Every structure is written in C-alpha cells, then in structure tokens.
CSV table of C-alpha atoms in Angstrom, one decimal:
chain,number,residue,atom,x,y,z
A,1,MET,CA,-24.9,28.5,38.1
A,2,CYS,CA,-21.3,28.5,39.1
A,3,ARG,CA,-17.8,28.7,37.6
A,4,LEU,CA,-15.1,26.1,37.6
A,5,ILE,CA,-11.6,25.1,36.4
A,6,LEU,CA,-9.8,21.9,35.8
A,7,MET,CA,-6.1,22.5,34.9
A,8,ASN,CA,-2.6,21.0,35.1
A,9,LYS,CA,0.4,22.8,36.4
A,10,ASN,CA,1.5,23.9,32.9
A,11,GLY,CA,-2.0,25.3,32.4
A,12,GLU,CA,-1.6,27.4,35.5
A,13,ARG,CA,1.7,28.7,34.2
A,14,GLU,CA,0.0,29.6,30.9
A,15,ILE,CA,-2.7,31.5,32.7
A,16,GLU,CA,-0.2,33.3,34.9
A,17,LYS,CA,1.8,34.4,32.0
A,18,SER,CA,-1.1,35.7,29.8
A,19,TYR,CA,-3.4,37.1,32.4
A,20,GLY,CA,-2.5,36.3,36.0
A,21,LEU,CA,-3.9,33.4,38.0
A,22,SER,CA,-5.4,35.7,40.7
A,23,ASN,CA,-7.1,37.8,38.0
A,24,PHE,CA,-8.5,34.8,36.3
A,25,LEU,CA,-10.0,33.4,39.4
A,26,ARG,CA,-11.5,36.8,40.2
A,27,PHE,CA,-12.9,37.0,36.6
A,28,LEU,CA,-14.8,33.7,37.2
A,29,GLU,CA,-15.9,34.7,40.6
A,30,GLU,CA,-17.3,38.0,39.4
A,31,GLN,CA,-19.2,36.3,36.5
A,32,LYS,CA,-21.2,33.7,38.4
A,33,GLY,CA,-19.7,33.1,41.8
A,34,GLY,CA,-19.0,34.9,45.1
A,35,HIS,CA,-21.0,32.7,47.4
A,36,GLY,CA,-18.0,30.6,48.4
A,37,ASN,CA,-14.8,29.3,46.8
A,38,GLY,CA,-12.8,26.1,46.9
A,39,TYR,CA,-9.9,24.2,45.4
A,40,ALA,CA,-8.4,20.7,45.3
A,41,LEU,CA,-5.0,19.5,44.2
A,42,MET,CA,-3.9,16.0,43.1
A,43,LYS,CA,-0.3,14.7,42.8
A,44,LYS,CA,0.6,11.3,41.4
A,45,GLY,CA,-3.0,10.1,41.8
A,46,ARG,CA,-3.3,11.3,45.5
A,47,ILE,CA,-5.4,14.2,46.7
A,48,ILE,CA,-2.8,16.4,48.5
A,49,SER,CA,-5.0,19.4,49.4
A,50,LEU,CA,-8.6,20.5,49.6
A,51,GLU,CA,-9.9,23.7,51.1
A,52,LYS,CA,-13.1,25.7,50.7
A,53,GLY,CA,-15.2,28.3,52.4
A,54,VAL,CA,-17.5,31.3,52.1
A,55,LYS,CA,-14.7,33.6,53.2
A,56,LEU,CA,-11.9,31.9,51.2
A,57,ASN,CA,-10.8,34.6,48.8
A,58,VAL,CA,-9.3,34.0,45.3
A,59,LYS,CA,-6.1,35.9,46.0
A,60,GLU,CA,-5.3,33.4,48.8
A,61,ILE,CA,-6.3,30.4,46.6
A,62,ALA,CA,-4.0,31.7,43.8
A,63,ARG,CA,-1.1,32.1,46.2
A,64,VAL,CA,-1.5,28.5,47.5
A,65,ILE,CA,-1.9,27.0,44.0
A,66,ARG,CA,1.2,28.8,42.7
A,67,LYS,CA,3.5,27.5,45.4
A,68,SER,CA,2.1,24.0,45.3
A,69,ASN,CA,3.6,21.1,43.4
A,70,TYR,CA,0.7,19.3,41.9
A,71,ASP,CA,-0.4,17.5,38.7
A,72,TRP,CA,-4.0,18.6,38.5
A,73,CYS,CA,-6.0,21.4,40.2
A,74,ILE,CA,-9.8,22.0,40.6
A,75,PHE,CA,-11.1,25.5,41.4
A,76,HIS,CA,-14.8,26.3,42.0
A,77,THR,CA,-16.6,29.5,42.8
A,78,ARG,CA,-20.2,29.0,43.9
A,79,LEU,CA,-23.4,30.9,42.9
A,80,ALA,CA,-25.9,29.2,45.3
A,81,SER,CA,-28.9,27.7,43.8
A,82,VAL,CA,-29.5,24.7,46.1
A,83,GLY,CA,-28.5,24.9,49.7
A,84,ASN,CA,-27.6,27.7,52.1
A,85,LYS,CA,-24.5,29.9,51.7
A,86,CYS,CA,-22.1,28.2,54.1
A,87,ASP,CA,-18.7,26.6,54.2
A,88,GLU,CA,-20.1,23.1,54.1
A,89,ASN,CA,-22.0,23.7,50.8
A,90,CYS,CA,-19.0,25.1,49.0
A,91,HIS,CA,-17.3,23.0,46.3
A,92,PRO,CA,-15.5,20.8,45.8
A,93,PHE,CA,-16.8,17.8,47.8
A,94,ARG,CA,-14.8,14.8,48.8
A,95,ARG,CA,-15.8,11.2,49.5
A,96,GLY,CA,-12.7,9.1,50.3
A,97,THR,CA,-10.5,9.2,47.2
A,98,GLU,CA,-13.1,11.0,45.0
A,99,VAL,CA,-13.5,14.7,44.6
A,100,MET,CA,-16.3,16.5,42.6
A,101,ALA,CA,-17.4,20.0,41.7
A,102,MET,CA,-20.3,20.9,39.5
A,103,ASN,CA,-21.7,23.8,37.4
A,104,GLY,CA,-25.5,23.5,37.1
A,105,THR,CA,-28.6,22.6,39.1
A,106,GLU,CA,-29.9,19.1,39.3
A,107,ARG,CA,-33.5,19.0,40.5
A,108,SER,CA,-33.7,15.2,39.8
A,109,VAL,CA,-31.8,14.5,43.1
A,110,GLY,CA,-33.9,16.9,45.1
A,111,LEU,CA,-35.3,14.1,47.3
A,112,VAL,CA,-31.9,13.0,48.4
A,113,SER,CA,-30.5,16.5,48.9
A,114,ASN,CA,-33.6,17.6,50.9
A,115,ILE,CA,-33.6,14.5,53.2
A,116,LYS,CA,-29.9,14.7,53.9
A,117,GLU,CA,-29.9,18.6,53.8
A,118,ILE,CA,-27.0,18.7,51.4
A,119,THR,CA,-26.5,20.3,48.0
A,120,ASP,CA,-27.4,18.6,44.7
A,121,THR,CA,-23.7,18.1,43.9
A,122,GLU,CA,-23.0,16.4,47.2
A,123,ALA,CA,-26.0,14.1,46.7
A,124,ILE,CA,-24.8,13.1,43.2
A,125,LEU,CA,-21.3,12.4,44.6
A,126,ASP,CA,-22.9,10.2,47.4
A,127,LEU,CA,-24.9,8.3,44.8
A,128,LYS,CA,-21.9,7.9,42.5
A,129,THR,CA,-19.7,6.4,45.3
A,130,LEU,CA,-22.5,4.3,46.8
A,131,TYR,CA,-23.5,2.7,43.5
A,132,LYS,CA,-20.1,2.9,41.9
A,133,TRP,CA,-21.2,4.9,39.0
A,134,GLY,CA,-18.8,5.3,36.1
A,135,LEU,CA,-18.4,8.6,34.3
A,136,PRO,CA,-21.0,7.7,31.6
A,137,ALA,CA,-23.7,7.7,34.3
A,138,LEU,CA,-23.1,11.4,34.8
A,139,ARG,CA,-24.1,11.9,31.2
A,140,LYS,CA,-27.7,11.2,32.3
A,141,LEU,CA,-27.6,14.6,34.0
A,142,LYS,CA,-27.5,18.1,32.6
A,143,SER,CA,-24.6,19.8,34.4
A,144,ILE,CA,-20.9,20.0,34.0
A,145,PHE,CA,-18.8,18.0,36.4
A,146,VAL,CA,-15.1,18.1,37.2
A,147,GLY,CA,-13.4,15.8,39.6
A,148,PHE,CA,-10.7,13.3,40.6
A,149,ALA,CA,-11.6,9.6,40.6
A,150,LYS,CA,-9.4,6.5,40.6
A,151,GLY,CA,-6.3,8.7,40.7
A,152,LYS,CA,-7.2,10.6,37.5
A,153,PRO,CA,-8.8,13.9,36.6
A,154,TYR,CA,-12.1,14.0,34.7
A,155,ILE,CA,-14.6,16.4,33.1
A,156,VAL,CA,-18.1,15.4,32.0
A,157,ALA,CA,-19.6,18.2,29.9
A,158,ASN,CA,-23.3,17.8,29.4
A,159,ASN,CA,-23.7,21.1,27.6
A,160,THR,CA,-21.3,23.0,25.3
A,161,TYR,CA,-22.1,26.5,26.4
A,162,ASN,CA,-20.5,26.6,29.8
A,163,VAL,CA,-17.1,25.1,29.1
A,164,LYS,CA,-14.1,26.0,27.1
A,165,LEU,CA,-10.6,24.5,26.6
A,166,LEU,CA,-7.2,26.1,26.6
A,167,ASN,CA,-4.8,23.6,25.0
A,168,ASN,CA,-1.3,24.5,24.2
A,169,LYS,CA,0.4,21.5,22.7
A,170,LYS,CA,3.8,23.0,22.8
A,171,ASN,CA,4.1,23.0,26.6
A,172,ASN,CA,1.2,20.6,27.4
A,173,ALA,CA,-0.9,23.3,29.0
A,174,ILE,CA,-4.4,22.1,29.6
A,175,VAL,CA,-7.2,24.3,31.2
A,176,PHE,CA,-10.9,23.4,31.1
A,177,ALA,CA,-12.8,26.4,32.4
A,178,SER,CA,-16.3,27.8,32.3
A,179,ASP,CA,-15.0,30.8,30.4
A,180,PHE,CA,-11.9,32.8,29.6
A,181,PRO,CA,-11.5,36.6,29.5
A,182,ASN,CA,-11.0,38.2,26.1
A,183,LYS,CA,-7.3,38.8,26.8
A,184,ILE,CA,-6.8,35.1,26.8
A,185,ASN,CA,-7.4,34.5,23.1
A,186,LYS,CA,-4.7,32.0,22.1
A,187,ASN,CA,-5.2,28.2,22.0
A,188,VAL,CA,-8.8,28.5,23.3
A,189,TYR,CA,-11.4,26.2,21.9
A,190,GLU,CA,-15.1,25.3,22.4
A,191,PRO,CA,-16.6,21.8,22.2
A,192,LYS,CA,-18.6,20.8,19.1
A,193,LYS,CA,-20.7,18.4,21.2
A,194,CYS,CA,-21.0,17.1,24.8
A,195,PHE,CA,-18.0,15.1,25.9
A,196,ILE,CA,-16.2,13.1,28.6
A,197,TRP,CA,-12.5,13.5,29.2
A,198,ASN,CA,-10.6,11.3,31.7
A,199,ASP,CA,-6.8,12.1,31.3
A,200,GLU,CA,-6.4,10.6,27.9
A,201,PRO,CA,-5.0,12.5,24.9
A,202,ILE,CA,-7.5,15.2,23.9
A,203,ASP,CA,-9.3,14.6,20.7
A,204,MET,CA,-9.2,18.0,19.1
A,205,SER,CA,-11.6,17.0,16.4
A,206,GLN,CA,-14.3,17.4,19.0
A,207,PHE,CA,-13.4,21.1,19.4
A,208,LYS,CA,-13.3,24.2,17.3
A,209,LYS,CA,-11.6,27.6,17.7
A,210,TYR,CA,-13.6,29.6,20.2
A,211,LYS,CA,-15.3,32.8,19.0
A,212,LYS,CA,-15.9,35.3,21.8
A,213,LYS,CA,-19.5,35.9,22.7
A,214,LYS,CA,-21.2,38.6,24.7
A,215,VAL,CA,-21.2,38.0,28.4
A,216,TYR,CA,-24.3,39.1,30.2
A,217,LYS,CA,-24.0,41.2,33.3
A,218,ARG,CA,-24.0,39.5,36.7
A,219,MET,CA,-27.2,41.3,37.7
A,220,TYR,CA,-29.2,39.3,35.2
A,221,PHE,CA,-28.2,36.0,36.9
A,222,ASP,CA,-28.9,37.4,40.3
A,223,LEU,CA,-32.5,38.2,39.2
A,224,LEU,CA,-32.9,34.7,37.9
A,225,LEU,CA,-31.9,33.2,41.3
A,226,GLU,CA,-34.5,35.5,43.0
A,227,PHE,CA,-37.2,34.4,40.5
A,228,ASN,CA,-39.8,32.0,42.1
A,229,GLU,CA,-41.6,30.1,39.4
A,230,GLU,CA,-44.4,28.8,41.7
A,231,ASP,CA,-45.2,32.2,43.1
A,232,TYR,CA,-45.1,33.7,39.6
A,233,TYR,CA,-47.7,31.3,38.2
A,234,GLU,CA,-49.9,31.5,41.3
A,235,ASP,CA,-49.9,35.3,40.8
A,236,LEU,CA,-50.9,35.0,37.2
A,237,TYR,CA,-53.7,32.5,38.1
A,238,ALA,CA,-55.1,34.9,40.7
A,239,LYS,CA,-55.0,37.9,38.3
A,240,TYR,CA,-56.6,36.0,35.4
A,241,TYR,CA,-59.5,34.3,37.4
A,242,GLY,CA,-60.0,37.4,39.5
A,243,GLN,CA,-60.5,39.4,36.3
A,244,GLN,CA,-62.9,36.7,35.0
A,245,VAL,CA,-65.0,37.1,38.2
A,246,LEU,CA,-65.1,40.8,37.8
A,247,ASP,CA,-66.2,40.5,34.2
A,248,LEU,CA,-69.0,38.0,35.1
A,249,GLY,CA,-70.2,40.4,37.8
A,250,GLU,CA,-70.4,43.3,35.4
A,251,GLU,CA,-72.2,41.2,32.8
A,252,GLY,CA,-74.6,40.0,35.5
A,253,GLU,CA,-75.5,43.6,36.5
A,254,GLU,CA,-76.1,44.5,32.9
A,255,ASN,CA,-78.4,41.4,32.4
A,256,VAL,CA,-80.4,42.2,35.5
A,257,ALA,CA,-80.9,45.8,34.4
C-alpha cells in the first residue's frame, strides 16, 4: 500500500499549473505514504538522479524535480507492509541501469525477501535482473510497477483501481499516478483493463474518462496494516473451542445429576 508517479517534464508542468507539484506529492503521501519517500530521474535513457529516505520530505523533492532537466521522473511514497521503516527500504530501487518502484504487496517472493532481508519490491527487481525478465513477466504478479529499463520508462498495471492517467495531447503531458485530487479534473482517465506501457504512443481506447470516487480515510489503511490475520484466527479458534468445552462440561453435570 503505497503511492507512486511516473511522469514526463510536461506532465510536471501540467501538475504545477493546476495544483502545485509540492501539493500533489503531499496529497499522495497523506493518502497512503509517509514511511519514506524517493524519486528517480532519467534523461536521454540515462539515470541522472536517485534519492530516497525516511526523512526526505516532499517539499524538497518537488524543489529538486522542478529545477532538474529530465525526460522522465518516478516518485514514490511508502506505506510499509514488508520490511522495516528505514532509508534502505524506501523506493525506488536500482540495479545497474534499472530502476523500480511498486505499489502493492507480493507475498510470493517472501522466501527471497526474508533470506536476503530486503523488501518484496527489491526481491522482484533482483529476480528480474538476474533472470532477465521482460515486462510481461511482471504481469504474473498483482501489483503496480513503474520503472526505467533499457533506457525507457515503463508501467505495469496489474489492477485498474490504483492507477490513473493524466494525458494532455496538446502539450504531450503524461502523468501516471495512483490517484489525483479532485481539483485536477481535466484530461484524467482510468484504465478499462490491466495494461503495460513502455514509452510507446498511448492507446487511449484502453482508457475511459475518470469519475471521481470516494477516498477512504488514512486511518482505515493504518488499521489494516496493524491487523494480524494469524493472531485473529487463533483467537477465534480459542474462543470457539473454549466455549465448546464449557458447553460439554455443563451438559455433563446435568447428565450426572
């Protein structure tokens, strides 16, 4: 449960004009983030900057992004579900010329992440680079991935709820983001189905105009993170069978009498 952005420079300008970049990053952080932030920039196929940290604030990130000359930008704000809250576990992650950030939780790589003591996202990036996975391999998972690979930006959206697209064809502004505030209501679309995009012309037939939906309060998601399924069912088990023992005991006393 995190929030992320993949945008070009014109997309940044569009956000700045309509809402303010710093405000937009803060909006995402307050939704499902706050456990660490990070960004990465790419220019002409080269990664020119990557910084992340628990204490890296969105105002500073917005300042750096504004003054930077880049083609593509990734921003990520973390809501920790796997791994401790520390600088090393903040997104995005880098392996050589590849960068990745993720929104979701992937228990299927738990063995790798536990042994190496890294996050599930970092484990997936390690596997991707080790086995030279293409983007279609990420479709086997359930999360949303943004990254840089082979000098190009990409997004792999394995669900349609946690990603939206701002696409202004007049100025070539492109922003893939987990969500947009209500004030940003022009040229915002939602996917009709799961998709992969890898810096090719966007097929708008895969998208429809976004209709704003109710956003649940942050407290709800904090409670979900604190929920321990194993403890919950153990507690139910104890209560149920404990009651059965009490019932049998009462019946036994009645039978004896």
